[in-house]
Backbone as CSV, one residue per row, in Angstrom:
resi,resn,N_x,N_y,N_z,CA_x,CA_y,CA_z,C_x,C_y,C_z
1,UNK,-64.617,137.817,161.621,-64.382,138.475,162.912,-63.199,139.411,162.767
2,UNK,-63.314,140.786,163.735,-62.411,141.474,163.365,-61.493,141.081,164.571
3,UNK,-60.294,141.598,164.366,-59.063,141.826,165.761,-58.827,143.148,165.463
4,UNK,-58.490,143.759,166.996,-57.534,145.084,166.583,-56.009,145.241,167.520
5,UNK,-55.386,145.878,166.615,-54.366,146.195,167.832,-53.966,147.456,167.880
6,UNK,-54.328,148.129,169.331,-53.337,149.372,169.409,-52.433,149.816,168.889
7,UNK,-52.001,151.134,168.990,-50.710,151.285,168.819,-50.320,152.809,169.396
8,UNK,-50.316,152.824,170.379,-50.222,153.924,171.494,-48.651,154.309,171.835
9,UNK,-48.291,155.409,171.439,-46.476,155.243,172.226,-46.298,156.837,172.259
10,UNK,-45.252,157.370,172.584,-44.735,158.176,173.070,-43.208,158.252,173.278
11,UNK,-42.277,159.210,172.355,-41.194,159.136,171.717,-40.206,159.617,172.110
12,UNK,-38.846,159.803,172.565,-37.614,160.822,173.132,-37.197,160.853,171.848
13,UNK,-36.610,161.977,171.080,-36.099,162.251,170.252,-34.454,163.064,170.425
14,UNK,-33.516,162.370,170.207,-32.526,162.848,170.009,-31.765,163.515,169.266
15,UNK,-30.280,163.724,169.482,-29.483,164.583,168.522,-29.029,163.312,167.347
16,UNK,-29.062,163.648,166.396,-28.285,162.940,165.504,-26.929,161.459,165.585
17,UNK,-27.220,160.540,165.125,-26.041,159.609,165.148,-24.931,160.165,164.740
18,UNK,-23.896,160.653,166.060,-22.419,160.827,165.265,-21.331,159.929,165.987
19,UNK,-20.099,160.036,164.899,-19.001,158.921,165.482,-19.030,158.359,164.118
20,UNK,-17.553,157.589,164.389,-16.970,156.556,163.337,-17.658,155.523,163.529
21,UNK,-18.061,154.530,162.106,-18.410,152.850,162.881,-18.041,152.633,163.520
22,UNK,-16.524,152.555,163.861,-16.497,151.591,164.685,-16.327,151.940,165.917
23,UNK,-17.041,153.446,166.587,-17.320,153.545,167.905,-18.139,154.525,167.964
24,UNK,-19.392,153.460,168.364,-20.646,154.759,168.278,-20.769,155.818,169.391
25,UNK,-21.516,156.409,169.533,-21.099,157.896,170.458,-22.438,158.081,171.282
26,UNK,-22.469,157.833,172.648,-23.907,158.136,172.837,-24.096,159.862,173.142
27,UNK,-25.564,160.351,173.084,-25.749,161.715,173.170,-26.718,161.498,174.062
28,UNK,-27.333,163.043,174.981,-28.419,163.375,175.715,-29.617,163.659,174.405
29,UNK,-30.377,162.933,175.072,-31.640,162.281,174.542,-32.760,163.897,175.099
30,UNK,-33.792,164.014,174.897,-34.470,164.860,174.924,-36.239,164.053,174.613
31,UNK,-36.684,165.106,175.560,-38.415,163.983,175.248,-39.343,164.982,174.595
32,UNK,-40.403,164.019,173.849,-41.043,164.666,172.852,-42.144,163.555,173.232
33,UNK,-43.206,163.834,173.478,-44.424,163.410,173.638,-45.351,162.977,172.056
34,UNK,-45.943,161.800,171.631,-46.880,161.779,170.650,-47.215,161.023,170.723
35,UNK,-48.849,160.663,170.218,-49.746,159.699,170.217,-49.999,159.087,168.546
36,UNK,-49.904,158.226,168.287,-50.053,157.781,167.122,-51.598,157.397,167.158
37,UNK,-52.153,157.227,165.656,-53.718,156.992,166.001,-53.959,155.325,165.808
38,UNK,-54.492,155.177,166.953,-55.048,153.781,167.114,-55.333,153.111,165.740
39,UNK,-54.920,151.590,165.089,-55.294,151.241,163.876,-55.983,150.011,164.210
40,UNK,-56.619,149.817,163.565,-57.285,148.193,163.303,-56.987,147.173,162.240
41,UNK,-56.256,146.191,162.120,-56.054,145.378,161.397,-56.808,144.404,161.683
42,UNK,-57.636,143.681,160.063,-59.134,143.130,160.698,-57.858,141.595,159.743
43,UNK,-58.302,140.651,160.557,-57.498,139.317,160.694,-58.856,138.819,159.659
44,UNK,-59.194,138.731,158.416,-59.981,137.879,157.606,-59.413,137.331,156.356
45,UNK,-60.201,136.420,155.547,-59.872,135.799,154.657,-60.411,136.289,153.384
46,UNK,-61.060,136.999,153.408,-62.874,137.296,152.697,-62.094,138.803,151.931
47,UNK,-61.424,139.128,152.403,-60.715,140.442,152.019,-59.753,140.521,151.223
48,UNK,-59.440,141.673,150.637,-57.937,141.658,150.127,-56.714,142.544,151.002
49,UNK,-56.038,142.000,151.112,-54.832,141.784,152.316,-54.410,143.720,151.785
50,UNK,-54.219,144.396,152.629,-54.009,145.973,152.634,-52.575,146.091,152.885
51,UNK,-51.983,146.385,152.378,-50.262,146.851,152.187,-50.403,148.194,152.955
52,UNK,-50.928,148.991,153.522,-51.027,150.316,153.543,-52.091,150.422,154.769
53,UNK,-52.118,149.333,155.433,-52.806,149.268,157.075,-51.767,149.903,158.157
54,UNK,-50.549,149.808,157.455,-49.586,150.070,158.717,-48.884,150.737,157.845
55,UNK,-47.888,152.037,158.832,-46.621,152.393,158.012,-45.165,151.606,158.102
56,UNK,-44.612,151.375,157.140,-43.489,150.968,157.195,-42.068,151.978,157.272
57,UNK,-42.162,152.855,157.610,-41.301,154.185,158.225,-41.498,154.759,159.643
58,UNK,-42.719,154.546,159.688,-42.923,155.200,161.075,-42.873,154.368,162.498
59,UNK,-41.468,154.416,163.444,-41.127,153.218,164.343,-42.313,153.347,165.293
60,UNK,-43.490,153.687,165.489,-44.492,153.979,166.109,-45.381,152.790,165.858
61,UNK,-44.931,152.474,164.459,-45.983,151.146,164.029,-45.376,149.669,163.948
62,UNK,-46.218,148.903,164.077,-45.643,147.221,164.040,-45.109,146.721,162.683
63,UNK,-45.361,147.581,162.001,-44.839,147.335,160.643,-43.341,147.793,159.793
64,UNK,-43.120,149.055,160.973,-41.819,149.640,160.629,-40.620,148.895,160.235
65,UNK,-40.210,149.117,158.868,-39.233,147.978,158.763,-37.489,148.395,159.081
66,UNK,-36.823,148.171,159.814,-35.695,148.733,160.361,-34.402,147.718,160.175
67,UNK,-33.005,148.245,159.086,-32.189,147.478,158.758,-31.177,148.428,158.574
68,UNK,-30.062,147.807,157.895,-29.190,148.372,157.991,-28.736,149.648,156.840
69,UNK,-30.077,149.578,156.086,-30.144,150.480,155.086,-31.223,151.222,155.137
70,UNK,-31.850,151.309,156.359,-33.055,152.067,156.692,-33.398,152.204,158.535
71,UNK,-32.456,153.487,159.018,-32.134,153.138,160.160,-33.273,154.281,160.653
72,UNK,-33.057,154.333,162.376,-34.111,154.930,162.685,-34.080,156.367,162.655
73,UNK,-35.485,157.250,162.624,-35.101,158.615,162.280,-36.190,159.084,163.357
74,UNK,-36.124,159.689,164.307,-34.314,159.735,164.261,-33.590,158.879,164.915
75,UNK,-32.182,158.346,165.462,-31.714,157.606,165.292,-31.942,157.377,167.119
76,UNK,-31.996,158.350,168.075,-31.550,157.895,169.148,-33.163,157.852,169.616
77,UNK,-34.303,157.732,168.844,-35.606,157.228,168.862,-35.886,156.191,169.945
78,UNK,-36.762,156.626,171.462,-37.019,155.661,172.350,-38.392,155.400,172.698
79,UNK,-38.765,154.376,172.232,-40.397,153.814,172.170,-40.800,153.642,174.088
80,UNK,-41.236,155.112,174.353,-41.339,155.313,175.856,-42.753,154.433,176.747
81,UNK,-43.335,154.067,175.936,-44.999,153.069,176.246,-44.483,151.585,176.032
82,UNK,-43.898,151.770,176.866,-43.682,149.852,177.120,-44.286,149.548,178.592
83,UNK,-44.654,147.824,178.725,-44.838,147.145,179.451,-44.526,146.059,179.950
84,UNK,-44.398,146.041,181.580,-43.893,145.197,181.940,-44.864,144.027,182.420
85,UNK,-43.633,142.823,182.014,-45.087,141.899,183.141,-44.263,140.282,183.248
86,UNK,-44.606,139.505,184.221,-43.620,138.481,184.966,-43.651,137.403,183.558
87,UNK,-44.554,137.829,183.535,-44.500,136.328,182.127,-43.295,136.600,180.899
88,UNK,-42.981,138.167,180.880,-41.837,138.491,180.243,-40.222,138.061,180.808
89,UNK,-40.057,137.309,180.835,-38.685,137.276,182.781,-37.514,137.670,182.179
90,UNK,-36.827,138.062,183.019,-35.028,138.232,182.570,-35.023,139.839,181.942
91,UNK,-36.032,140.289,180.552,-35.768,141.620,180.454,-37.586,142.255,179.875
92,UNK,-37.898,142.417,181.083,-39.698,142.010,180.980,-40.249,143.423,179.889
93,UNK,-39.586,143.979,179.258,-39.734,145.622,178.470,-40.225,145.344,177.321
94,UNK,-41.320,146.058,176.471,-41.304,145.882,175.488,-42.595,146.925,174.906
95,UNK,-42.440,146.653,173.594,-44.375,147.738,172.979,-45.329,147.211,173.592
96,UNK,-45.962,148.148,173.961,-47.142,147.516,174.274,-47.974,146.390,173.262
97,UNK,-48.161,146.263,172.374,-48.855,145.263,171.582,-47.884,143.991,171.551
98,UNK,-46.502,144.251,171.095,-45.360,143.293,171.573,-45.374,142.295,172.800
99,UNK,-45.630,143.621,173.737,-45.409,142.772,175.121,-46.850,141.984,175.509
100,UNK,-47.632,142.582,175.210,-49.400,141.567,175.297,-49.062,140.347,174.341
101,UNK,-49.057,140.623,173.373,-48.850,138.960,172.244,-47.939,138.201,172.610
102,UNK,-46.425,138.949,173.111,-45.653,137.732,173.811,-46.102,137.057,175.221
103,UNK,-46.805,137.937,175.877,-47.428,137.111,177.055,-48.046,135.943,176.851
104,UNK,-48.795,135.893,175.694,-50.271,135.402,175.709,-48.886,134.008,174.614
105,UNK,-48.072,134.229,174.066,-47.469,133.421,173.372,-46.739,132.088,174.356
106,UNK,-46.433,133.513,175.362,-45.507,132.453,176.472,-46.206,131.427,177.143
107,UNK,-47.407,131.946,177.365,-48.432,131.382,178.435,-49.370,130.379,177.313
108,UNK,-49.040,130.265,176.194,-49.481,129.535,175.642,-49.130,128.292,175.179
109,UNK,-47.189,128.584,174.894,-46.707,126.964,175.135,-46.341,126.106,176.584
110,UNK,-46.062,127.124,177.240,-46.526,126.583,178.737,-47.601,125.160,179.238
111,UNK,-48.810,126.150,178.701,-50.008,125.575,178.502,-50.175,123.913,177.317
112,UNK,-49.809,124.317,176.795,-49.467,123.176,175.553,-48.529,122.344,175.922
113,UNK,-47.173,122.442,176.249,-46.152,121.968,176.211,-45.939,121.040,177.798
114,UNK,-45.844,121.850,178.925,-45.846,122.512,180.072,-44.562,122.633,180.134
115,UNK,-43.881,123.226,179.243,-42.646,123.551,179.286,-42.744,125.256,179.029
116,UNK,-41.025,125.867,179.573,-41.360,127.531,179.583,-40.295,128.011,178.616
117,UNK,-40.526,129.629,178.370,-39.640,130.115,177.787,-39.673,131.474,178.236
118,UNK,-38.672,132.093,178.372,-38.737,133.632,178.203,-38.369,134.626,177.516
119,UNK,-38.436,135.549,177.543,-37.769,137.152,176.853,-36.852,137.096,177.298
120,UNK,-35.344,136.830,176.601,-34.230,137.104,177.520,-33.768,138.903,177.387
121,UNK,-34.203,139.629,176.465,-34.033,140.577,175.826,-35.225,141.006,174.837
122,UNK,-35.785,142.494,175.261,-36.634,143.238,174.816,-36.134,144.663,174.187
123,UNK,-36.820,145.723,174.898,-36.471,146.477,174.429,-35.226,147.152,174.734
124,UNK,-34.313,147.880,174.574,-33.242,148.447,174.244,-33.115,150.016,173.845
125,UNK,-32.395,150.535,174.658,-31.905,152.321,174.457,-31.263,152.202,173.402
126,UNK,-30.738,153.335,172.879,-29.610,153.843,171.933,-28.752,153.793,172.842
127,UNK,-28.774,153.927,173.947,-27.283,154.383,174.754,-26.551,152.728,175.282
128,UNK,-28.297,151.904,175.350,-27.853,150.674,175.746,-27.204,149.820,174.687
129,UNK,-27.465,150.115,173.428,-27.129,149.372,172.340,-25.770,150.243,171.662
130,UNK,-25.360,151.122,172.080,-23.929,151.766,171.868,-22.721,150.791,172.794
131,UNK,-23.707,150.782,174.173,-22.593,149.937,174.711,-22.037,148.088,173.972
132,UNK,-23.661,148.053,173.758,-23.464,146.684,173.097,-22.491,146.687,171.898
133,UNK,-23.318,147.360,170.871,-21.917,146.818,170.187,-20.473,147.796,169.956
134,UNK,-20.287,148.646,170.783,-18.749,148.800,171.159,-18.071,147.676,171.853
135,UNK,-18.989,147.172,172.645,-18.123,146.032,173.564,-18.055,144.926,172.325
136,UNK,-18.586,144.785,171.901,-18.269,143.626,170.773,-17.139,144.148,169.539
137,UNK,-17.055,145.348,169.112,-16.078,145.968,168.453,-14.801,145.816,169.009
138,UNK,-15.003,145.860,170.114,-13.265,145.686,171.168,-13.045,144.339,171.106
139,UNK,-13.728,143.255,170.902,-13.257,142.114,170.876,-12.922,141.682,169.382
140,UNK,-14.447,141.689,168.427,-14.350,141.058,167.244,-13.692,141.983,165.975
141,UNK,-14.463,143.565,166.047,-13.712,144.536,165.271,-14.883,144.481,164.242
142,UNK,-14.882,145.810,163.900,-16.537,145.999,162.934,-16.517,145.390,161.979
143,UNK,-15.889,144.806,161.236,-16.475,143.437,160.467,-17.312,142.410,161.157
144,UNK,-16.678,142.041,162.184,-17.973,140.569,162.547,-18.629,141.188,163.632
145,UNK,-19.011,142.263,163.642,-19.570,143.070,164.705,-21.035,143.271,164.192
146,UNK,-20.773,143.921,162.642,-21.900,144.165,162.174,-22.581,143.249,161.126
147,UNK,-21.755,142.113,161.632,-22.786,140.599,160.850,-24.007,139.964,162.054
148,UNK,-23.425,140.704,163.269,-24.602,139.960,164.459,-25.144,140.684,165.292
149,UNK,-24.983,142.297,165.307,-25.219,143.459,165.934,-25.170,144.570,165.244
150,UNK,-26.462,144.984,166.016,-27.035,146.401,164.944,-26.124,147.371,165.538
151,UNK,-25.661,148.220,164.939,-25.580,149.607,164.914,-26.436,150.566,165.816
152,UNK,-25.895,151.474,166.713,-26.782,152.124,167.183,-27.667,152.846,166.127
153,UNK,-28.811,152.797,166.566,-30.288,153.587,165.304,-30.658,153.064,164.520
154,UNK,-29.733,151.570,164.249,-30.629,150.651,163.663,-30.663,149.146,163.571
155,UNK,-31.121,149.358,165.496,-31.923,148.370,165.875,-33.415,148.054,166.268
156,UNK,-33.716,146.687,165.694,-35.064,146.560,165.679,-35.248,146.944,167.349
157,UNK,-34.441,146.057,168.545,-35.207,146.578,169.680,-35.184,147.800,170.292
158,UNK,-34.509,148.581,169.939,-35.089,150.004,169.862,-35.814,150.467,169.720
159,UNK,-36.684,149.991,168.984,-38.583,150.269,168.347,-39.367,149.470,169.673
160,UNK,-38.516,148.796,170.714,-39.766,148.019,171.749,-40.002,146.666,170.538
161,UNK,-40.426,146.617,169.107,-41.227,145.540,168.327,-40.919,144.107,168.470
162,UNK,-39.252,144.352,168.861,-38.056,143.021,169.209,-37.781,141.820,170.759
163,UNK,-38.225,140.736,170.481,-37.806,140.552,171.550,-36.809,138.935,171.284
164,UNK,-35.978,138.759,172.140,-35.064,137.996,171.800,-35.795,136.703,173.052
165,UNK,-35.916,135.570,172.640,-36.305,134.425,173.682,-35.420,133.344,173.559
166,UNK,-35.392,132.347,174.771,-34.662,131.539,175.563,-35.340,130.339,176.338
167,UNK,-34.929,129.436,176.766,-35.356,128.253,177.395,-35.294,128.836,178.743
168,UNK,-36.077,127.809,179.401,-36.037,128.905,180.318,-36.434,127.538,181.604
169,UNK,-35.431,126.883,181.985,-33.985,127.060,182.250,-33.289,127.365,181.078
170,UNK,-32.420,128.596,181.172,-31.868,128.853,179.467,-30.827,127.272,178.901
171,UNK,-31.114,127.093,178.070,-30.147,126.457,176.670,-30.340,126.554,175.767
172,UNK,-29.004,127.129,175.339,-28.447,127.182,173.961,-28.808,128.590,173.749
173,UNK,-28.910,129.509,174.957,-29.396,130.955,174.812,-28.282,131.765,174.004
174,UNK,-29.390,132.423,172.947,-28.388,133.148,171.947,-27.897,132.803,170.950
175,UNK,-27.811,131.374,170.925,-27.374,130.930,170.089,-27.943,129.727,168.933
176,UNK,-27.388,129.477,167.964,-27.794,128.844,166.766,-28.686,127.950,167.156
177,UNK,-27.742,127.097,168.308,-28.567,125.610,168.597,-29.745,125.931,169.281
178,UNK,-30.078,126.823,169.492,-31.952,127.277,170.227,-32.318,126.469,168.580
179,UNK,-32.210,126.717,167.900,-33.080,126.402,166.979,-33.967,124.900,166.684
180,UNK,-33.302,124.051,167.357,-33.012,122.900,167.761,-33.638,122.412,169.269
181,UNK,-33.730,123.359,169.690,-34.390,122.907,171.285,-35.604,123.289,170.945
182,UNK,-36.834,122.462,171.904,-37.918,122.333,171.646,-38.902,123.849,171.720
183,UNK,-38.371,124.314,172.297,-38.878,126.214,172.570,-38.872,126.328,170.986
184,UNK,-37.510,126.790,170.480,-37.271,127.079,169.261,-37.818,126.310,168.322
185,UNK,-38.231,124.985,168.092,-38.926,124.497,167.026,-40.462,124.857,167.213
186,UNK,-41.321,125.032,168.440,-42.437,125.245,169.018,-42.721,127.016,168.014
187,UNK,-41.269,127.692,168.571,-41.448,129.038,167.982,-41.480,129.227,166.348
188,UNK,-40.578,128.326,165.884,-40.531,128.402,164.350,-41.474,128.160,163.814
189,UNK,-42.499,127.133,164.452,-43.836,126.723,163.704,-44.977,127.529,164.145
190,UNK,-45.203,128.051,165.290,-45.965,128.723,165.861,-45.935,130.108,166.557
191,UNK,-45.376,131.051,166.126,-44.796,132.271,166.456,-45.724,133.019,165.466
192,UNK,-45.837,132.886,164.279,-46.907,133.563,163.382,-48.647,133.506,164.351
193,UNK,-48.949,132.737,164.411,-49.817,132.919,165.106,-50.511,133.981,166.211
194,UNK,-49.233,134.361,167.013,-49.423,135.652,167.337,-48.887,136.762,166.943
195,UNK,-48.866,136.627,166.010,-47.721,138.020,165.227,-46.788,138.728,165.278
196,UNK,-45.912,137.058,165.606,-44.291,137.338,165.669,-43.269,136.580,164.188
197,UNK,-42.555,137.154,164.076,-42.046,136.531,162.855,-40.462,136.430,163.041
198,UNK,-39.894,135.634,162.659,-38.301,134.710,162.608,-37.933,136.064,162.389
199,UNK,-36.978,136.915,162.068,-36.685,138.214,161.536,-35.451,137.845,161.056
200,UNK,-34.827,136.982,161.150,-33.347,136.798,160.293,-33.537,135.355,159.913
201,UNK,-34.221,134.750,159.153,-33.993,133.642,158.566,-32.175,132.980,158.410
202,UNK,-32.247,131.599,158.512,-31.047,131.025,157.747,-30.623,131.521,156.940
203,UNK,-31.693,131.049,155.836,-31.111,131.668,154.226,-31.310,132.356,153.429
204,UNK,-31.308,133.911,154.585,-31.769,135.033,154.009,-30.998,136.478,154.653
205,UNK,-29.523,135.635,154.517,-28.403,136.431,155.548,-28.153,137.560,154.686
206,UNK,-28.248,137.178,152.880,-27.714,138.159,152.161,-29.147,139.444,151.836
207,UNK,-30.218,139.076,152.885,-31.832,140.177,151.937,-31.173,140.861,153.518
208,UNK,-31.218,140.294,155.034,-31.486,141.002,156.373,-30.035,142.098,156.881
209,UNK,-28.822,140.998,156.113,-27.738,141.461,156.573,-27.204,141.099,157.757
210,UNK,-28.307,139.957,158.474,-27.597,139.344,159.856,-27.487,138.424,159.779
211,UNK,-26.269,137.633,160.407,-26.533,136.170,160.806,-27.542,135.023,161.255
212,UNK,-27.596,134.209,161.124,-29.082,133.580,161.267,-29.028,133.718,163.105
213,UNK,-30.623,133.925,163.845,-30.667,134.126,164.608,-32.312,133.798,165.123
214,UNK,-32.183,132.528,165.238,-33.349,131.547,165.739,-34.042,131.644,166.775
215,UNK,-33.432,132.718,167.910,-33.737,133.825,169.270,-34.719,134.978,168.653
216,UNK,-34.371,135.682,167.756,-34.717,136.681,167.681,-35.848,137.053,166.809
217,UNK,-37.275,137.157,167.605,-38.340,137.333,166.735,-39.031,138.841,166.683
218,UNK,-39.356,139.265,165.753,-40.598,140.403,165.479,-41.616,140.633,165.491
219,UNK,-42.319,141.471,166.150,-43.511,141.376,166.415,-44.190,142.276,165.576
220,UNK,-45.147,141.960,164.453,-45.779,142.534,163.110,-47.481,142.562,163.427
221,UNK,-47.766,141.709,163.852,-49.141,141.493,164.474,-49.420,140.346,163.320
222,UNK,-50.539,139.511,163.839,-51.237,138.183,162.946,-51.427,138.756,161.205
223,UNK,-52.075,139.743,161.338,-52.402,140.181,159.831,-51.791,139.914,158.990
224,UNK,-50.251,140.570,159.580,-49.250,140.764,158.290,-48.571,139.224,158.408
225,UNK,-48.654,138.266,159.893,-47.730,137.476,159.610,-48.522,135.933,158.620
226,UNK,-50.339,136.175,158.624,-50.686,135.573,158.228,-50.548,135.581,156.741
227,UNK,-50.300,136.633,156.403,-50.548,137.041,154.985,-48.981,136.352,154.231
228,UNK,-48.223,136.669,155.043,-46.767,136.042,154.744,-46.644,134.580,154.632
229,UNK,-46.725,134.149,156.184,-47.310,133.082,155.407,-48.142,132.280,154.603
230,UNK,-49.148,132.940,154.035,-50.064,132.370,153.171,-48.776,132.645,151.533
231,UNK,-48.311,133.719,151.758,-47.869,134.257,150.359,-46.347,133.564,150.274
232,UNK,-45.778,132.724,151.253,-44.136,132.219,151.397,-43.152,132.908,151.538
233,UNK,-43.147,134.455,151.911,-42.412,135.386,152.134,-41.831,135.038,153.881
234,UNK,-40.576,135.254,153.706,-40.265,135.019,155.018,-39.369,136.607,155.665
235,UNK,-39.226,137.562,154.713,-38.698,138.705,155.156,-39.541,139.835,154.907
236,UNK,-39.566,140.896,155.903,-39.869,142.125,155.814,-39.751,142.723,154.453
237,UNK,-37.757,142.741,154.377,-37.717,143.544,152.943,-38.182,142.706,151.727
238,UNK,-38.021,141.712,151.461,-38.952,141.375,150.831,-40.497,141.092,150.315
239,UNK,-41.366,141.274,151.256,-42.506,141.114,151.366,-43.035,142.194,151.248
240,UNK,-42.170,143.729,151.445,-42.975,144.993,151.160,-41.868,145.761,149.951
241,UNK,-41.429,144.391,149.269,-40.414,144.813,147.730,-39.360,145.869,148.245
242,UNK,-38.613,145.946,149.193,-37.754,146.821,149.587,-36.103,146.424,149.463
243,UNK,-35.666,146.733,149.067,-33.876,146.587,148.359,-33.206,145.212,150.228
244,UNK,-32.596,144.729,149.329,-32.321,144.101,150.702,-30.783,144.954,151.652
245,UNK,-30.279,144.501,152.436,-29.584,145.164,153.330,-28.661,144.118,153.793
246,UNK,-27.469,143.847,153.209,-25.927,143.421,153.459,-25.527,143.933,154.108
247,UNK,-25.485,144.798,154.282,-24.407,145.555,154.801,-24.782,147.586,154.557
248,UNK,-24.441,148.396,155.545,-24.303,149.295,155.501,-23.914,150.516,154.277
């Protein structure tokens, strides 16, 4: 049986990332209209798994891989085809294919569990994520700034692909110990399924460049996350042989 997933968006393209690290600079954004062409990723076993179904450069696709050594181009890049919807709560934004699979994810341990969870955090501006981590620069200072926060232009939720989840009554939101509450173990084992993936592993701080972050999943679609897990790959840059990303 096949699956497909869209991939429909429409882009603002900005002026260039300027400023020192350690205070990013926001600019007027400008809109640029484009349609990417619809792809099909067929979910089988019978096949040999296609490296080259999706682009991994182009933030248009679920596959785009975005770090700290491969930021977005251009940088103040805003994934304008998002959707909203209640099952998303707290920050209901996201890609369209993102935001359908997390619905159907949410409403699925619900269903199972009868316990809830939400999106505490989706998608994200350049201008919104300048504020973020300047405000964290004023406290911690760009060393431990950029062990737990992207850089403006290169953040995953900037692409819409990102969404960050929570208990919901929140505990342990944001933090390590989600990993540990029953949401978060539900998600660690069952998040591939709809084609979301851990995106900062524990012990894989030195391939992602972030702190471990048991909230924060990616949305790749089933294909690629089945294939990962069939193959034991638990990172992007690794799984498409790409240099890993420490640091800037």
């Amino acid at each position: 049986m096949l699956a497909t997933l869209g991939v429909v968006t429409s882009l603002t393209l900005g002026a260039a990332l300027t400023g020192s690290p350690s205070q990013a600079q926001a600019a007027p954004e400008q809109t640029l209209v484009s349609r990417a062409t619809t792809k099909a990723f067929a979910v089988t076993s019978a096949v040999v798994f296609n490296r080259n179904a999706a682009s991994i450069t182009d933030p248009r696709s679920p596959w785009v891989v975005v770090n700290k050594k491969r930021p977005l181009n251009p940088p103040q890049l805003r994934a304008s085809a998002r959707i909203r919807t209640d099952q998303l709560r707290v920050a209901p934004v996201a890609a369209v294919g993102a935001s359908k699979a997390a619905t159907k994810m949410l409403a699925t341990y619900q269903a199972e569990t009868g316990r809830r969870m939400q999106s505490q955090s989706a998608y994200r501006s350049y201008a919104t994520q300048v504020s973020v981590y300047n405000a964290s620069v004023r406290i911690r200072g760009v060393a431990a700034t950029d062990k737990i926060i992207a850089r403006p232009g290169t953040s995953e939720h900037q692409t819409g692909w990102a969404i960050d989840v929570s208990a919901l009554p929140s505990n342990c939101s944001l933090s390590t110990c989600f990993a540990n509450t029953h949401q978060g173990k539900w998600l660690s084992a069952n998040a591939w399924r709809f084609g979301f993936l851990l995106r900062y592993p524990a012990n894989k701080v030195a391939v992602t460049g972030y702190s471990f972050e048991p909230w924060h999943y990616r949305f790749v679609g089933p294909y690629l996350t089945t294939e990962m897990r069939r193959t034991g790959f638990t990172t992007l840059e690794e799984f498409f042989r790409l240099p890993a990303a420490p640091s800037y």
